[in-house]
PDB file of C-alpha atoms in Angstrom:
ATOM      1  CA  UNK T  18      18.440  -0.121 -21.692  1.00  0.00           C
ATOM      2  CA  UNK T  19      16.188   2.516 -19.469  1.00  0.00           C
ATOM      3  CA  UNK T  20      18.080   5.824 -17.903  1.00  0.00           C
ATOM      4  CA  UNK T  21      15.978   8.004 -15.944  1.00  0.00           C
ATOM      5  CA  UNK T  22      16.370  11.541 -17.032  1.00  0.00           C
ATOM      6  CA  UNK T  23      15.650  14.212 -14.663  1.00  0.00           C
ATOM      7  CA  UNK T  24      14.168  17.694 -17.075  1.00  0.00           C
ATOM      8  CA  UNK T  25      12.394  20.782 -15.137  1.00  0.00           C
ATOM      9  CA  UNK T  26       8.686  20.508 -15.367  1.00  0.00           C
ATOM     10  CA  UNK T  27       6.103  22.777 -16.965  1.00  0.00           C
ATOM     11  CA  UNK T  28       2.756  23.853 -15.268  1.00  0.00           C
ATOM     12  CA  UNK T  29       0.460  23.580 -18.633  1.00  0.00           C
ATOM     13  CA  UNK T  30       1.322  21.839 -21.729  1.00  0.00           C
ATOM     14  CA  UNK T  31      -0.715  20.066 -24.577  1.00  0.00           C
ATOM     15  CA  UNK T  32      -4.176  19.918 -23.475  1.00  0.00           C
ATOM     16  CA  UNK T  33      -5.995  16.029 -24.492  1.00  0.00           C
ATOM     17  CA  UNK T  34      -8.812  17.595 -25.122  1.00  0.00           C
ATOM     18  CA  UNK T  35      -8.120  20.652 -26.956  1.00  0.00           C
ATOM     19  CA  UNK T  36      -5.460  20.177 -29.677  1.00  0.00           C
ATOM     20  CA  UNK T  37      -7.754  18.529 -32.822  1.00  0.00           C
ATOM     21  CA  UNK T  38      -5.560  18.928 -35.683  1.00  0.00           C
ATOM     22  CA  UNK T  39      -8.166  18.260 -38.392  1.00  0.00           C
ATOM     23  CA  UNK T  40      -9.383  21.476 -37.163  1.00  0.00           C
ATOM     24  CA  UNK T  41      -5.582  23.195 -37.434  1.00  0.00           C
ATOM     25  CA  UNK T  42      -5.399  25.428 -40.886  1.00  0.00           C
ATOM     26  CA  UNK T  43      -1.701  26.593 -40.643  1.00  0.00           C
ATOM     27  CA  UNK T  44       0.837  24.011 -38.538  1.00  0.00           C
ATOM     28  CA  UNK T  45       1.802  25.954 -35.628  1.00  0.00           C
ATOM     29  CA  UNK T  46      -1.117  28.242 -35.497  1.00  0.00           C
ATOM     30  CA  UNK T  47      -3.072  27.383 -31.668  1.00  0.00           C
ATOM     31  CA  UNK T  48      -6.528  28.306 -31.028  1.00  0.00           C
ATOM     32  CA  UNK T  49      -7.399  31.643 -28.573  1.00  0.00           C
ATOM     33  CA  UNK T  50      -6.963  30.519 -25.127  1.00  0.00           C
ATOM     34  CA  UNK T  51      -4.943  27.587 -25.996  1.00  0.00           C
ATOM     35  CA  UNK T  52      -2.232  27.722 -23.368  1.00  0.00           C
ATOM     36  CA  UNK T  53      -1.349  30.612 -20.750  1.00  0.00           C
ATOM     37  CA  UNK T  54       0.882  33.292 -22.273  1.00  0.00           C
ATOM     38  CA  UNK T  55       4.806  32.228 -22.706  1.00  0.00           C
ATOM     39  CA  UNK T  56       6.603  33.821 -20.313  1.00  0.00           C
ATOM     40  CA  UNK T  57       9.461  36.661 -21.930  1.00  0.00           C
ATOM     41  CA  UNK T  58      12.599  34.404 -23.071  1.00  0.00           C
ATOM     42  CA  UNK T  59      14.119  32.906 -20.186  1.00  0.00           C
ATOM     43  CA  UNK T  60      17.908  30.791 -19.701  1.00  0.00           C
ATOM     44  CA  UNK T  61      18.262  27.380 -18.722  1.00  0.00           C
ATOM     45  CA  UNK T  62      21.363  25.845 -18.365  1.00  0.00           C
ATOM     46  CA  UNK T  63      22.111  22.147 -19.360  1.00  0.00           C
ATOM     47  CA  UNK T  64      25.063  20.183 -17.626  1.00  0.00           C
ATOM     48  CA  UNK T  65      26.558  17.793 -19.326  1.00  0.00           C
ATOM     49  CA  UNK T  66      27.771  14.734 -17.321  1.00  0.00           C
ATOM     50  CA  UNK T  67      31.378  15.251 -16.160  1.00  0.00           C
ATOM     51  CA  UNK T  68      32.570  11.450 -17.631  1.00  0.00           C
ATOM     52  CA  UNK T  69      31.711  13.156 -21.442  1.00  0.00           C
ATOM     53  CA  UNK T  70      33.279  16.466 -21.243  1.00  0.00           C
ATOM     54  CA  UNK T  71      36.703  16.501 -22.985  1.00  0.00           C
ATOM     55  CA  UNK T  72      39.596  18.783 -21.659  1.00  0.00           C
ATOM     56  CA  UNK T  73      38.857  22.665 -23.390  1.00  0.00           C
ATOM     57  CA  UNK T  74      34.801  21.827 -23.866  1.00  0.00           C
ATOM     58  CA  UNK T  75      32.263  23.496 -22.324  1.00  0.00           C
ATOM     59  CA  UNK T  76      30.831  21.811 -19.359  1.00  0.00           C
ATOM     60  CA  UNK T  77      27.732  23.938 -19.200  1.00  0.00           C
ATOM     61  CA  UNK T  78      25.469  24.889 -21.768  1.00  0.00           C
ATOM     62  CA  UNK T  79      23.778  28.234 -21.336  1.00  0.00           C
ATOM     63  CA  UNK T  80      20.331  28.260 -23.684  1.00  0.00           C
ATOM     64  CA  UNK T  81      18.260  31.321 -24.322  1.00  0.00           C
ATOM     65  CA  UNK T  82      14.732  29.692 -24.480  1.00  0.00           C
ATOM     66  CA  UNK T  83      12.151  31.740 -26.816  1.00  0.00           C
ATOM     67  CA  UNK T  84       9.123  33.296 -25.411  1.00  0.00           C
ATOM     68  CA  UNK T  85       6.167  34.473 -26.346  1.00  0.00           C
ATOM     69  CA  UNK T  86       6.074  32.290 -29.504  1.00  0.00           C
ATOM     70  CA  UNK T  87       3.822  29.384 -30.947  1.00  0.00           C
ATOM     71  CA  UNK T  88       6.524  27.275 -32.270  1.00  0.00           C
ATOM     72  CA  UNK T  89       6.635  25.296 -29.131  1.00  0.00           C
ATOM     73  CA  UNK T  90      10.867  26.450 -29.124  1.00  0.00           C
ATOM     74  CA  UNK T  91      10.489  27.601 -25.674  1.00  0.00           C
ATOM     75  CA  UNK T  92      11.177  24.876 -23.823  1.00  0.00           C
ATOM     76  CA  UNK T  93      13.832  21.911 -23.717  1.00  0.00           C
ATOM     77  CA  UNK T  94      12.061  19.063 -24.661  1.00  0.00           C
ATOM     78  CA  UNK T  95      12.702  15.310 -23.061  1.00  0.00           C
ATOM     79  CA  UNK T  96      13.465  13.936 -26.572  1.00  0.00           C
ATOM     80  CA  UNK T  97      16.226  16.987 -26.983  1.00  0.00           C
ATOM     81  CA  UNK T  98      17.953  16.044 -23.865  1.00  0.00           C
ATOM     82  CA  UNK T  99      17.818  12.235 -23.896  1.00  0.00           C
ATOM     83  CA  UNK T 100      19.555  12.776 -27.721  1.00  0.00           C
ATOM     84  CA  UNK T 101      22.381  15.260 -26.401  1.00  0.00           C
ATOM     85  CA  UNK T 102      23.294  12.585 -23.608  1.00  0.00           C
ATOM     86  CA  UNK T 103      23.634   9.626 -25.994  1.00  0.00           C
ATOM     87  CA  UNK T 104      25.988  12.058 -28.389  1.00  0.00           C
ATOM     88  CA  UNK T 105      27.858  13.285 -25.561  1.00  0.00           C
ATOM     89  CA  UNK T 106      28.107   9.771 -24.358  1.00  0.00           C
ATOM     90  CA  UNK T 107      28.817   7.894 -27.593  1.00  0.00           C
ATOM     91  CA  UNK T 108      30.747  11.027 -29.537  1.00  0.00           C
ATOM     92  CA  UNK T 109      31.262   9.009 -32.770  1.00  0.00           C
ATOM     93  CA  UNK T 110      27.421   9.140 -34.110  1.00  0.00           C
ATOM     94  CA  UNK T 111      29.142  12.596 -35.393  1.00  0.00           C
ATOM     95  CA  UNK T 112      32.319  12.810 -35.094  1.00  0.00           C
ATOM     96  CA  UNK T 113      33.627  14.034 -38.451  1.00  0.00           C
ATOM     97  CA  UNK T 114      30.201  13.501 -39.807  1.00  0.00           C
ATOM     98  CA  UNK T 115      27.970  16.317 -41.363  1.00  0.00           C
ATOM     99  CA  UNK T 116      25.103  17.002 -38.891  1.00  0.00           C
ATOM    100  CA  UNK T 117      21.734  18.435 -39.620  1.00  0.00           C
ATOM    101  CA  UNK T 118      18.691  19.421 -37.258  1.00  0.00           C
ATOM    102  CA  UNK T 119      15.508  19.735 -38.098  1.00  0.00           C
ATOM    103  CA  UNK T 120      12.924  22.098 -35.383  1.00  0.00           C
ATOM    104  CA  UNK T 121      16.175  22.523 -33.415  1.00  0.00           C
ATOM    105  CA  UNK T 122      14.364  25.021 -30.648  1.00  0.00           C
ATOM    106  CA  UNK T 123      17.419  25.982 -28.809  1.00  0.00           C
ATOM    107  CA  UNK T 124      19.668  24.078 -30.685  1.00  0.00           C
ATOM    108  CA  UNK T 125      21.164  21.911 -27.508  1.00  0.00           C
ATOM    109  CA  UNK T 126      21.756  18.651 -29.586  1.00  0.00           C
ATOM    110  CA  UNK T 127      23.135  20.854 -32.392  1.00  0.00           C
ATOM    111  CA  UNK T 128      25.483  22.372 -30.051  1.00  0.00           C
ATOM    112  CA  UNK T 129      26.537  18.709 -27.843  1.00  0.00           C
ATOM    113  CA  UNK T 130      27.512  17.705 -31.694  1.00  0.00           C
ATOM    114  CA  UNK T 131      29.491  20.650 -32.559  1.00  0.00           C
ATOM    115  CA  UNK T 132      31.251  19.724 -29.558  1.00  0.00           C
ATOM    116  CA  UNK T 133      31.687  16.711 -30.002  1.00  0.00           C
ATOM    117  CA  UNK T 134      33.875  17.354 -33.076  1.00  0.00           C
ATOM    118  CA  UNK T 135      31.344  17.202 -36.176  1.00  0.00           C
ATOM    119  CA  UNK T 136      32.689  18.254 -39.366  1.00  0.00           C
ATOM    120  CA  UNK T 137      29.446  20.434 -39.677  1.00  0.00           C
ATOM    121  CA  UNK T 138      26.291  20.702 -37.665  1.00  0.00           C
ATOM    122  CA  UNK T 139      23.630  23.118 -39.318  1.00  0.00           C
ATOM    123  CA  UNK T 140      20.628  24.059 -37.041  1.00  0.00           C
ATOM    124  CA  UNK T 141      17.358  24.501 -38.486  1.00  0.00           C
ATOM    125  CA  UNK T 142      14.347  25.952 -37.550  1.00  0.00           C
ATOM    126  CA  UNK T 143      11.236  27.643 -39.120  1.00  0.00           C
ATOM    127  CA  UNK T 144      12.383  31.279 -40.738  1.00  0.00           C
ATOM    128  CA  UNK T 145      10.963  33.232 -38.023  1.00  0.00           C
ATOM    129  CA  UNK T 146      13.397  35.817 -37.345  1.00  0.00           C
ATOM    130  CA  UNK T 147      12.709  36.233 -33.358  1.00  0.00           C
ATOM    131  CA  UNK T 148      13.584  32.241 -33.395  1.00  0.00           C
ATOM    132  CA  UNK T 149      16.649  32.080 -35.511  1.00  0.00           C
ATOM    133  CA  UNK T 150      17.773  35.199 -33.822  1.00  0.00           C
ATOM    134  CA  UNK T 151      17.707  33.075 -30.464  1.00  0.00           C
ATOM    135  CA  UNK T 152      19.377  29.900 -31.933  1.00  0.00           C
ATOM    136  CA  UNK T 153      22.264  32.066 -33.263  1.00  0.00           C
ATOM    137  CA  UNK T 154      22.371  33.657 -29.478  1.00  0.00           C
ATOM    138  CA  UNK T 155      22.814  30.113 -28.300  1.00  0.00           C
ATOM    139  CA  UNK T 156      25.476  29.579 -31.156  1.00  0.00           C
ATOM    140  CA  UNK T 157      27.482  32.367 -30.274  1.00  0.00           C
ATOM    141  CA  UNK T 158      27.694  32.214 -26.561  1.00  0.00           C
ATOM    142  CA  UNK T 159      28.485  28.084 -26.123  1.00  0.00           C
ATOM    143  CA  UNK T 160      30.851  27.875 -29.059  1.00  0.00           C
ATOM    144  CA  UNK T 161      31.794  31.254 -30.961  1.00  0.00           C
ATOM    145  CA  UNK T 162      34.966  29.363 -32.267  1.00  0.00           C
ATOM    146  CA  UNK T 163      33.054  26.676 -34.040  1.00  0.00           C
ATOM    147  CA  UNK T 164      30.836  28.962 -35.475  1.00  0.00           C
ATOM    148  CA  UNK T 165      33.882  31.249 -36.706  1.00  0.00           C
ATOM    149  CA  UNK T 166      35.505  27.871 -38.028  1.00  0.00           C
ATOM    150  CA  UNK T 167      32.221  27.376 -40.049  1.00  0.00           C
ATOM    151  CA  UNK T 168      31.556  24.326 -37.777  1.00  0.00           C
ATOM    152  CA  UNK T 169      28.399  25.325 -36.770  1.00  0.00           C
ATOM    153  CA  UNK T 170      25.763  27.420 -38.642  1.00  0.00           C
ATOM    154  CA  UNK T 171      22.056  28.445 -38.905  1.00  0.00           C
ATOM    155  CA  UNK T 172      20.001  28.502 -41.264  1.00  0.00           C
ATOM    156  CA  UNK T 173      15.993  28.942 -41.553  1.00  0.00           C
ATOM    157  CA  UNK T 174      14.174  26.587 -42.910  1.00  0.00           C
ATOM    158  CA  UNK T 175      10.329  25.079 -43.527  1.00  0.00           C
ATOM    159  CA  UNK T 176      10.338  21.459 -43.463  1.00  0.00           C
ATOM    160  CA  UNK T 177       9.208  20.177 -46.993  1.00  0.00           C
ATOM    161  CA  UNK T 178      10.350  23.440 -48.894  1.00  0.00           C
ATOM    162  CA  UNK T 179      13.696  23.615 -51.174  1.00  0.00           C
ATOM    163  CA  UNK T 180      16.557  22.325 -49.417  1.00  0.00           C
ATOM    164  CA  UNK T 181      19.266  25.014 -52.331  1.00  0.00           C
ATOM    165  CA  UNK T 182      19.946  27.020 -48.501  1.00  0.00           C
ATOM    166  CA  UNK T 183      20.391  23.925 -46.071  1.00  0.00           C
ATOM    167  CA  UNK T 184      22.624  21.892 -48.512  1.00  0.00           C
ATOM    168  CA  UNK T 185      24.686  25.343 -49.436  1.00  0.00           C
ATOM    169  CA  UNK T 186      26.031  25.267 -45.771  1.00  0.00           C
ATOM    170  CA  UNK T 187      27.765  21.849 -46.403  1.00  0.00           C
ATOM    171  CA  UNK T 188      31.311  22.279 -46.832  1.00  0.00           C
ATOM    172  CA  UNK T 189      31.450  21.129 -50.391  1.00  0.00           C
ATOM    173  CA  UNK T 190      28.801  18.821 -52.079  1.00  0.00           C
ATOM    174  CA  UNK T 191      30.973  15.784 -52.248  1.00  0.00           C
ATOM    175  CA  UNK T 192      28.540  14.142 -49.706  1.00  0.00           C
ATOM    176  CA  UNK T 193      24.884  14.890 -48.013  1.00  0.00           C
ATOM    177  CA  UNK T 194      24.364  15.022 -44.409  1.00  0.00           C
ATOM    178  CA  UNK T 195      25.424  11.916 -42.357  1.00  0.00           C
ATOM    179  CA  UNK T 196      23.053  12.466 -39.702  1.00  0.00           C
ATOM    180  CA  UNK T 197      19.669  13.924 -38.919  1.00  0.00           C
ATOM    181  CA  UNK T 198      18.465  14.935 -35.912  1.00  0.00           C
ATOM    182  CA  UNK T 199      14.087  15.186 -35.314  1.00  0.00           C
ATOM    183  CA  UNK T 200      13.637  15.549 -31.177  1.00  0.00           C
ATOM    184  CA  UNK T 201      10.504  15.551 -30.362  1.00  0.00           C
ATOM    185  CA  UNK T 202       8.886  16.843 -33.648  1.00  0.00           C
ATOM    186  CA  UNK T 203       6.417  13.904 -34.768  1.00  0.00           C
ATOM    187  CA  UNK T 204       3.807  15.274 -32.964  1.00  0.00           C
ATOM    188  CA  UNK T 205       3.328  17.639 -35.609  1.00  0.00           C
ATOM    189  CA  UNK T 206       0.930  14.811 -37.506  1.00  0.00           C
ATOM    190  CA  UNK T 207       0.294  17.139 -40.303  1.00  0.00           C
ATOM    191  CA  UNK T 208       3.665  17.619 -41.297  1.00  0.00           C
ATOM    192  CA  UNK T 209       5.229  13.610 -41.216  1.00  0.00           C
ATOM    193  CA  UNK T 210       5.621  13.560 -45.255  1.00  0.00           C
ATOM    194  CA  UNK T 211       7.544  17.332 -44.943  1.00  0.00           C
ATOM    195  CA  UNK T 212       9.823  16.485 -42.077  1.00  0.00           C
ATOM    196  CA  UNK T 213      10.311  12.528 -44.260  1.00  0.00           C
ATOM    197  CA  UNK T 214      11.156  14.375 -47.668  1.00  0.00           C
ATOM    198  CA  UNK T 215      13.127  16.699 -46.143  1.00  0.00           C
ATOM    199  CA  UNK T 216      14.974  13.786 -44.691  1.00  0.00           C
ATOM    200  CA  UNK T 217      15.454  11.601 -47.741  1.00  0.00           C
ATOM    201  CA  UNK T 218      16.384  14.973 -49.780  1.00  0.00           C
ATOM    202  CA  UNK T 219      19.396  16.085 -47.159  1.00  0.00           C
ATOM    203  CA  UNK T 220      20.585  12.287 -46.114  1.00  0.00           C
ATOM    204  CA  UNK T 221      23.291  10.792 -47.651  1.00  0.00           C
ATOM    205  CA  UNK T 222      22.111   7.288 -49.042  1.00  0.00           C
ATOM    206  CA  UNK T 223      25.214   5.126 -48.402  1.00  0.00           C
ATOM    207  CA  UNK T 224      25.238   5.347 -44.430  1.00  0.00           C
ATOM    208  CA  UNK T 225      23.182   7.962 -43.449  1.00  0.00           C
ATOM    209  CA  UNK T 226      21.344   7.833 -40.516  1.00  0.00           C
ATOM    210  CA  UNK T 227      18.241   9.991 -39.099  1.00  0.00           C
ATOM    211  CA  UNK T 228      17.972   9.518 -35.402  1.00  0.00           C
ATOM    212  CA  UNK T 229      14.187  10.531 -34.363  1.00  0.00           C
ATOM    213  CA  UNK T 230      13.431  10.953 -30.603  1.00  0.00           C
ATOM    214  CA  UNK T 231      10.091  11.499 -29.308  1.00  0.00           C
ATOM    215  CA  UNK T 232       7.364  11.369 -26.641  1.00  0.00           C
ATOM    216  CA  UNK T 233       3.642  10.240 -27.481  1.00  0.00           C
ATOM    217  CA  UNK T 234       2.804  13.505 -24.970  1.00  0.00           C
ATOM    218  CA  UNK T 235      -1.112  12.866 -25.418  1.00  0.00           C
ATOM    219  CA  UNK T 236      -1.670   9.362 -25.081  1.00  0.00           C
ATOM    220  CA  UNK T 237      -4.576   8.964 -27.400  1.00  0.00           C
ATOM    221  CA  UNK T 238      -2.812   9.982 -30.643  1.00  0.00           C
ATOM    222  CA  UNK T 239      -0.078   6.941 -30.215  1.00  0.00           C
ATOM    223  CA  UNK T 240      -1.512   5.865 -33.056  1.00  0.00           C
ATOM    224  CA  UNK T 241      -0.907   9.127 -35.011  1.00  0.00           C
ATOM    225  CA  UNK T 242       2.695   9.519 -34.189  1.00  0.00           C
ATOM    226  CA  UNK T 243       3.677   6.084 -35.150  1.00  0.00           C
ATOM    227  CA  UNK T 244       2.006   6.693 -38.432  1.00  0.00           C
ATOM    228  CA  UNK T 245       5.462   8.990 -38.790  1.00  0.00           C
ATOM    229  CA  UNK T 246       7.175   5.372 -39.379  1.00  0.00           C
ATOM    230  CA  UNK T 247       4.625   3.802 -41.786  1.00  0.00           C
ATOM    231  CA  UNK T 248       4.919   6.340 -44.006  1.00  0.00           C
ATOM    232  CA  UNK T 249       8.849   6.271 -44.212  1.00  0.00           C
ATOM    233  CA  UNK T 250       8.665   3.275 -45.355  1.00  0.00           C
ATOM    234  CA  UNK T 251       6.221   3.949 -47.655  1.00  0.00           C
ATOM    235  CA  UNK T 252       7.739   3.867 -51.889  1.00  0.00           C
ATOM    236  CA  UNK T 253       7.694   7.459 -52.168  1.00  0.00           C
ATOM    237  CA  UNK T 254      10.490   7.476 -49.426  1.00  0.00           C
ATOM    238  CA  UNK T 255      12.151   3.926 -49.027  1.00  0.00           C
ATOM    239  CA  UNK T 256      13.178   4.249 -46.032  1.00  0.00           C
ATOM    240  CA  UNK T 257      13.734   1.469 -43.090  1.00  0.00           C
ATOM    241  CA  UNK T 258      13.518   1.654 -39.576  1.00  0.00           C
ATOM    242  CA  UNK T 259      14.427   0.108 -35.819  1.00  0.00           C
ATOM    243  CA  UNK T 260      14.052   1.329 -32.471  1.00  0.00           C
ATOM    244  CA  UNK T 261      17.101   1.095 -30.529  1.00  0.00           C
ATOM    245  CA  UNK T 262      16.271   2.187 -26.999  1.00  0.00           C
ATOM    246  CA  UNK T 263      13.789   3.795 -24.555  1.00  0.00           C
ATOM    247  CA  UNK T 264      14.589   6.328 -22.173  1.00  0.00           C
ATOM    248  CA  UNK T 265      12.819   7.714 -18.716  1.00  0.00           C
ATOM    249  CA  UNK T 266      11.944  11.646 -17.875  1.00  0.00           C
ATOM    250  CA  UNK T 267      10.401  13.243 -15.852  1.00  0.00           C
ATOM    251  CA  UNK T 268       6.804  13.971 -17.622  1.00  0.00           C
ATOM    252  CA  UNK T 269       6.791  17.500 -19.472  1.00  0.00           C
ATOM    253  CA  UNK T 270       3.289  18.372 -18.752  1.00  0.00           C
ATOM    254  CA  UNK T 271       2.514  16.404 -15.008  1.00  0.00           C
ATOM    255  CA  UNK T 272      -1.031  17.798 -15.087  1.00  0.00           C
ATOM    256  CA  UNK T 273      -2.127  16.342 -18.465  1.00  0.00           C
ATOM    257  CA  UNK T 274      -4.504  13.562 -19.010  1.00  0.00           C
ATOM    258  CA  UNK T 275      -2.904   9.951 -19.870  1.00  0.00           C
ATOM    259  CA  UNK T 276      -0.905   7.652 -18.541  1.00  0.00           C
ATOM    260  CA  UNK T 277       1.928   8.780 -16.830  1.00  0.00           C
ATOM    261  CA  UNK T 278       4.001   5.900 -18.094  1.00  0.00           C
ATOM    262  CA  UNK T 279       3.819   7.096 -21.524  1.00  0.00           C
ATOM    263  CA  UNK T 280       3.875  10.198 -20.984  1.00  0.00           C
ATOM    264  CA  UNK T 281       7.345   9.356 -18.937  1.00  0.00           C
ATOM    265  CA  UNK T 282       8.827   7.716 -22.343  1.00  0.00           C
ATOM    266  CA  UNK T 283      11.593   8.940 -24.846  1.00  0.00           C
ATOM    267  CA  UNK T 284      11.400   6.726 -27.632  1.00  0.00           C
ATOM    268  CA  UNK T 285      14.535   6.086 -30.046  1.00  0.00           C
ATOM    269  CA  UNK T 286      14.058   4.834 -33.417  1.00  0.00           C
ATOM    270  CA  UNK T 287      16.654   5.590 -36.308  1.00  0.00           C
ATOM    271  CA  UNK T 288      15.592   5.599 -40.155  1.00  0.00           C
ATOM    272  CA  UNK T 289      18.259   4.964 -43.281  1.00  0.00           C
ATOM    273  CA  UNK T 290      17.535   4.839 -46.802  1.00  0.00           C
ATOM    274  CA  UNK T 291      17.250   1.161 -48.614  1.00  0.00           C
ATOM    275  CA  UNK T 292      19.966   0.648 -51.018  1.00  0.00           C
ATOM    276  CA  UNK T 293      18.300  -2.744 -51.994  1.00  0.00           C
TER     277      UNK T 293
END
């Protein structure tokens, strides 16, 4: 099944050309001159479609969008959007199910599950204070209540480090986390075997699912982001893996290199843990 997904465009984005990660030291550091400045934090608002939103929710989500940053968290990203929709239109994925996010940004899937009546949803995001300060903004302003009910929390976190914080703001340790959210972070090649042990250390094994969304935004390094999915699979991890659908948006960088196709594609795969 295709949607097409309509997303406000950007006027400079991930250059084909430029971005060699063999030549990257640190994971989010960019070269000088890599992009045009960030603009100063901006809002966007996301509507949610009027069929999903129950009597007392929020029918607008107000996000406070980072700027001046190199963690890529200031904009909404396809892969965020097209997840949100499909938990907003299919609310038992988390209902009363324990909810993590990995590189949340501005936390919109994070806050579409809160909503949607998750037992817990914990937002991550690197420890950068400037960045969690945002997410907790976002946090506060769409759903103060959940966050006073301890529905909804924030916590800073490096993919691949000790998990002691992230598993602390379960309600009890009588189970992991359900169900992991990654939108739009496999593009971050370096980092696949941080953002996969991270998963396998948070999920819970009987049932647990991690849904990853993403875009192949430069079209020559297909081949790197689907290595994401060999190595999940790999012994270290044991993990399995199916796509379930594809989903159309409007490209996030139009002036890029590539085909526009591609570039045009959410892709939905989920991962679980092999009991065999």
């Amino acid at each position: 099944m295709q949607n097409k997904m309509e997303t406000t465009t950007a006027t400079s984005g991930i250059p084909d050309d430029v971005l060699d990660e063999d030549a990257l030291g640190d994971m989010f550091e960019e070269p000088e001159g890599f992009r045009p400045p960030t603009p100063e934090g901006s809002f966007e608002e996301y509507e949610r479609n009027p069929l999903h939103v129950l009597p007392g929710t929020p029918s607008i989500i107000n996000l406070q969008m980072i700027g001046q940053h190199s963690l890529w968290a200031h904009r909404i990203w396809n892969a965020g959007v097209a997840l949100s929709r499909h938990v907003d239109a299919d609310k038992t994925l988390v209902a009363n199910k324990r909810v993590l996010e990995l590189g949340c940004a501005a936390a919109l899937p994070s806050l579409v599950s809160a909503i949607a009546g998750a037992e817990v949803v914990v937002a991550t995001d690197y420890p950068d204070p400037q960045l969690v300060k945002s997410i907790k903004r976002n946090c506060a302003v769409n759903a103060q209540e959940l966050v006073d009910q301890g529905k909804l929390k924030v916590v800073g976190f490096q993919w691949g480090q000790d998990l002691d914080e992230v598993m602390a703001a379960l309600p009890d340790q009588s189970r992991k986390y359900d169900v992991i959210f990654l939108a739009d972070l496999i593009f971050n090649h370096t980092e696949h075997r941080n953002l996969i042990k991270t998963c396998k250390g948070a999920l819970e094994q009987n049932g647990g699912i991690v849904y990853v969304y993403f875009t192949s935004h430069v079209v020559k390094w297909i081949d790197r982001d689907m290595k994401f999915f060999e190595i999940c699979v790999e012994e270290e991890f044991g993990f399995k893996y199916e796509k379930f659908d594809e989903v159309r948006a409007t490209a996030m960088f139009p002036d890029d290199v590539g085909d526009i196709n591609v570039r045009e594609t959410v892709h939905c795969y989920k991962l679980w843990l092999s009991t065999a």
